[in-house]
Coordinates of C-alpha atoms and ligand atoms in Angstrom, one line a residue:
X1 CA 0.0 0.0 0.0
X2 CA 1.1 3.5 -0.7
X3 CA -0.3 6.6 1.1
X4 CA 0.1 10.0 -0.5
X5 CA -0.8 13.1 1.5
X6 CA -1.6 16.3 -0.5
X7 CA -2.0 19.7 1.1
X8 CA -5.7 20.2 0.4
X9 CA -8.9 18.6 -1.0
X10 CA -8.5 20.0 -4.6
X11 CA -4.9 18.7 -4.8
X12 CA -5.9 15.3 -3.5
X13 CA -8.7 15.1 -6.0
X14 CA -6.5 16.3 -8.8
X15 CA -3.9 13.6 -8.1
X16 CA -6.6 10.9 -8.1
X17 CA -8.0 12.2 -11.4
X18 CA -4.6 12.2 -13.0
X19 CA -4.0 8.6 -11.9
X20 CA -7.3 7.5 -13.4
X21 CA -6.6 9.4 -16.6
X22 CA -3.2 7.7 -16.9
X23 CA -4.9 4.3 -16.5
X24 CA -7.4 5.2 -19.2
X25 CA -4.6 6.3 -21.6
X26 CA -2.7 3.1 -20.9
X27 CA -5.8 1.0 -21.6
X28 CA -8.6 2.8 -23.4
X29 CA -11.1 0.0 -22.7
X30 CA -10.4 0.2 -18.9
X31 CA -12.9 -1.5 -16.6
X32 CA -13.3 1.2 -14.0
X33 CA -15.0 0.7 -10.6
X34 CA -16.7 3.8 -9.4
X35 CA -17.8 5.2 -6.1
X36 CA -20.2 7.9 -5.0
X37 CA -20.4 10.4 -2.1
X38 CA -19.4 14.0 -1.6
X39 CA -15.7 13.2 -1.8
X40 CA -16.0 12.0 -5.3
X41 CA -17.8 15.0 -6.7
X42 CA -14.5 17.0 -6.9
X43 CA -12.7 14.1 -8.5
X44 CA -15.5 13.7 -11.2
X45 CA -15.4 17.4 -11.9
X46 CA -11.6 17.1 -12.6
X47 CA -12.3 14.1 -15.0
X48 CA -14.9 16.2 -16.8
X49 CA -12.4 19.0 -17.0
X50 CA -9.7 16.6 -18.4
X51 CA -12.2 15.4 -21.0
X52 CA -13.0 18.9 -22.1
X53 CA -9.5 20.4 -22.0
X54 CA -7.3 17.5 -22.9
X55 CA -9.7 15.2 -24.8
X56 CA -9.5 12.4 -22.2
X57 CA -11.4 9.7 -24.1
X58 CA -14.0 7.6 -22.3
X59 CA -15.5 6.1 -25.5
X60 CA -14.3 2.5 -24.7
X61 CA -14.3 2.7 -20.9
X62 CA -16.7 0.4 -19.0
X63 CA -17.7 1.3 -15.5
X64 CA -19.2 -0.6 -12.6
X65 CA -20.4 1.3 -9.5
X66 CA -20.0 -0.1 -6.0
X67 CA -23.5 0.2 -4.8
X68 CA -27.1 1.5 -5.2
X69 CA -29.9 2.2 -2.8
X70 CA -32.7 -0.3 -2.7
X71 CA -36.1 1.1 -3.7
X72 CA -35.0 4.3 -5.6
X73 CA -35.7 4.4 -9.3
X74 CA -32.7 5.6 -11.5
X75 CA -34.3 9.0 -12.1
X76 CA -34.7 9.7 -8.4
X77 CA -32.2 12.6 -7.6
X78 CA -30.9 10.6 -4.6
X79 CA -30.3 7.4 -6.6
X80 CA -26.6 6.7 -7.3
X81 CA -27.5 6.2 -11.0
X82 CA -28.7 9.8 -11.0
X83 CA -25.6 10.9 -9.2
X84 CA -23.3 9.3 -11.7
X85 CA -25.2 10.8 -14.7
X86 CA -25.3 14.2 -13.1
X87 CA -21.6 14.3 -11.9
X88 CA -19.9 12.4 -14.7
X89 CA -21.6 10.4 -17.4
X90 CA -23.6 13.3 -18.9
X91 CA -20.5 15.3 -19.4
X92 CA -18.1 12.9 -21.0
X93 CA -18.1 10.7 -24.1
X94 CA -18.9 7.5 -22.4
X95 CA -21.4 5.1 -23.9
X96 CA -24.1 4.8 -21.2
X97 CA -24.7 1.1 -22.2
X98 CA -21.2 0.5 -20.8
X99 CA -22.0 2.0 -17.4
X100 CA -23.3 -0.4 -14.8
X101 CA -24.9 0.0 -11.3
X102 CA -26.7 -2.6 -9.3
X103 CA -30.5 -2.5 -10.0
X104 CA -32.0 -0.8 -6.9
X105 CA -35.6 -1.6 -8.0
X106 CA -35.1 -5.3 -8.3
X107 CA -37.7 -7.7 -6.8
X108 CA -35.0 -10.4 -6.8
X109 CA -32.2 -9.2 -4.5
X110 CA -30.2 -12.4 -4.3
X111 CA -30.5 -12.8 -8.1
X112 CA -29.4 -9.2 -8.6
X113 CA -26.1 -9.7 -6.7
X114 CA -25.3 -12.8 -8.8
X115 CA -26.3 -11.0 -12.0
X116 CA -24.0 -8.0 -11.2
X117 CA -21.1 -10.3 -10.4
X118 CA -21.6 -12.1 -13.7
X119 CA -21.6 -8.8 -15.6
X120 CA -18.3 -7.9 -14.0
X121 CA -16.8 -11.2 -14.8
X122 CA -17.9 -11.0 -18.5
X123 CA -16.2 -7.6 -18.7
X124 CA -13.0 -9.3 -17.6
X125 CA -13.0 -8.0 -14.0
X126 CA -12.4 -4.5 -12.6
X127 CA -9.0 -3.0 -13.6
X128 CA -9.1 -0.1 -11.2
X129 CA -11.6 0.3 -8.4
X130 CA -12.1 3.8 -6.9
X131 CA -13.1 3.8 -3.2
X132 CA -14.1 6.3 -0.6
X133 CA -14.4 5.5 3.1
X134 CA -17.6 6.2 5.1
X135 CA -17.2 7.4 8.6
X136 CA -18.5 4.0 9.9
X137 CA -15.5 2.5 8.1
X138 CA -17.4 1.1 5.1
X139 CA -16.2 0.6 1.5
X140 CA -19.2 0.5 -0.8
X141 CA -21.9 -0.2 1.7
X142 CA -20.1 -3.0 3.5
X143 CA -21.2 -2.1 7.0
X144 CA -19.5 -3.5 10.2
X145 CA -19.3 -7.3 10.2
X146 CA -19.4 -7.6 6.5
X147 CA -17.5 -10.8 5.8
X148 CA -14.0 -10.1 4.3
X149 CA -15.0 -12.6 1.5
X150 CA -18.5 -11.2 1.0
X151 CA -19.9 -10.8 -2.5
X152 CA -22.5 -8.4 -4.1
X153 CA -25.6 -8.5 -2.0
X154 CA -28.3 -6.5 -0.2
X155 CA -27.1 -5.0 3.1
X156 CA -28.9 -3.1 5.9
X157 CA -27.4 0.3 6.6
X158 CA -26.2 1.3 10.1
X159 CA -27.8 4.2 12.0
X160 CA -24.5 6.1 11.6
X161 CA -24.6 5.7 7.8
X162 CA -28.2 6.7 7.7
X163 CA -27.4 9.8 9.8
X164 CA -24.4 10.6 7.6
X165 CA -26.1 10.3 4.2
X166 CA -29.7 11.3 5.0
X167 CA -28.7 15.0 4.8
X168 CA -28.4 14.5 1.1
X169 CA -32.1 13.7 0.8
X170 CA -34.7 16.5 0.5
X171 CA -36.6 14.6 3.1
X172 CA -34.2 12.6 5.3
X173 CA -36.9 10.1 6.2
X174 CA -36.9 9.1 2.5
X175 CA -33.4 7.6 2.7
X176 CA -33.6 3.9 2.1
X177 CA -32.5 1.6 4.9
X178 CA -30.9 -0.9 2.6
X179 CA -28.6 -1.0 -0.4
X180 CA -27.1 -3.5 -2.8
X181 CA -23.3 -3.3 -2.6
X182 CA -20.3 -5.1 -4.0
X183 CA -18.9 -7.3 -1.3
X184 CA -15.5 -6.9 0.3
X185 CA -14.3 -10.0 -1.5
X186 CA -15.6 -8.6 -4.8
X187 CA -13.7 -5.3 -4.2
X188 CA -10.5 -7.2 -3.3
X189 CA -10.6 -8.9 -6.7
X190 CA -10.1 -5.7 -8.6
X191 CA -6.6 -5.5 -10.0
X192 CA -5.9 -2.2 -8.4
X193 CA -7.5 0.0 -5.7
X194 CA -7.4 3.8 -5.6
X195 CA -8.8 5.2 -2.4
X196 CA -9.6 8.9 -2.0
X197 CA -10.2 10.2 1.5
X198 CA -10.5 13.9 2.4
X199 CA -11.5 16.1 5.4
X200 CA -11.0 16.2 9.1
X201 CA -14.1 14.0 9.8
X202 CA -12.3 11.1 8.1
X203 CA -9.0 11.3 10.1
X204 CA -9.9 8.7 12.7
X205 CA -11.3 6.2 10.3
X206 CA -8.5 6.6 7.8
X207 CA -5.9 5.8 10.4
X208 CA -7.8 2.7 11.3
X209 CA -8.2 1.6 7.7
X210 CA -4.5 2.0 6.9
X211 CA -2.7 1.3 10.1
X212 CA -5.2 -0.5 12.3
X213 CA -5.7 -4.3 12.7
X214 CA -7.7 -6.0 9.9
X215 CA -11.3 -6.6 11.1
X216 CA -14.7 -7.0 9.5
X217 CA -15.9 -4.4 12.0
X218 CA -14.1 -1.8 9.7
X219 CA -14.4 -3.2 6.2
X220 CA -12.0 -0.5 4.9
X221 CA -9.2 -2.3 6.8
X222 CA -9.5 -5.1 4.1
X223 CA -7.6 -2.9 1.7
X224 CA -4.5 -3.9 3.6
X225 CA -4.9 -7.4 2.1
X226 CA -4.7 -6.1 -1.5
X227 CA -1.3 -6.0 -3.2
X228 CA -1.8 -2.9 -5.3
X229 CA -3.4 0.0 -3.4
X230 CA -2.9 3.7 -3.5
X231 CA -4.5 5.9 -0.8
X232 CA -4.7 9.6 -1.7
X233 CA -5.7 11.9 1.2
X234 CA -5.5 15.5 2.1
X235 CA -3.7 17.0 5.1
X236 CA -6.8 17.0 7.3
X237 CA -7.6 13.3 6.7
X238 CA -4.0 12.4 7.3
X239 CA -3.8 14.0 10.7
X240 CA -4.0 10.8 12.7
X241 CA -1.6 8.7 10.6
X242 CA 1.4 7.7 12.7
X243 CA 3.5 6.7 9.7
X244 CA 2.9 10.0 7.9
X245 CA 6.6 11.1 7.6
X246 CA 7.5 7.8 6.0
X247 CA 4.6 8.0 3.5
X248 CA 5.7 11.6 2.6
X249 CA 9.3 10.4 2.2
X250 CA 8.2 7.8 -0.3
X251 CA 6.2 10.3 -2.3
X252 CA 9.2 12.6 -2.5
X253 CA 11.7 9.9 -3.4
X254 CA 10.2 7.1 -5.3
X255 CA 10.6 7.5 -9.1
X256 CA 7.1 6.3 -9.9
X257 CA 5.7 9.5 -8.3
X258 CA 8.1 11.9 -10.0
X259 CA 5.6 13.1 -12.6
X260 CA 3.0 13.7 -9.9
X261 CA 5.1 15.8 -7.5
Ligands
LIG1 C1 -21.5 6.3 0.7 C2 -21.0 5.4 -0.4 C3 -19.5 5.0 -0.2 C4 -18.7 6.3 0.1 C5 -19.2 7.0 1.3 C6 -18.4 8.2 1.7 O1 -21.9 5.6 1.9 N1 -21.7 4.1 -0.4 O2 -19.0 4.4 -1.4 O3 -17.4 6.0 0.2 O4 -20.6 7.3 1.1 O5 -19.1 9.3 1.3 P1 -18.6 10.8 1.5 O6 -17.6 11.0 0.4 O7 -19.8 11.6 1.2 O8 -18.1 11.0 2.8

């Protein structure tokens, strides 16, 4: 795992966007795993900017989102399908038929998990999975006690997640109590993980995810099991990291980071 600390949110998002752009340029038909949440809005704005200003080409890119709320139709402004169209897909040259999210309106939840997994397999698996971390320590919607080998399935949300995300809803009571999410095991099968975490409110959970013991109580700790992970954070989110000086030394000295310094 590598941890890169940037001075502020815009710089952290910019670095994450440049890493994604480099992956797309290296493999134009990249299978890209996507995440939602406030943290990603800045990153998607940067990708849109790179598409407009540098011609970053999404025409062959295929995407799979981590999760979707159960019971919200795609056109609902709080559905993650709506979020993705609004923040990214409507502003780049991606073929929408190549963009995938779990079906939140399914009447066959178990079947939907298996169908989504099969779609990912048919695409050849995820090349690069983008991840945020929720304050409860989840990746996707893998709430505490999600098995480290779990697969795509329906999951009940914790009161903490409901409190954290319901502010995004016009009427907080409308927030679904359940979601369909890739499992921790599904996420760990991606060839590469790119984790973006910003803001003071994430400092405690980021330190646990990166430096704490691996536990299903904090599904984000599972990223320690993956052989190819880059965590990009800002100064505020990094404030509880005990190995920070070492991480900064690596960023300053390792040749792979030279063009990003
Ligand atoms: C939601 C998503 C996660 C995301 C998390 C953090 O719960 N399911 O994938 O990482 O929010 O969101 P934010 O960036 O708003 O803190």
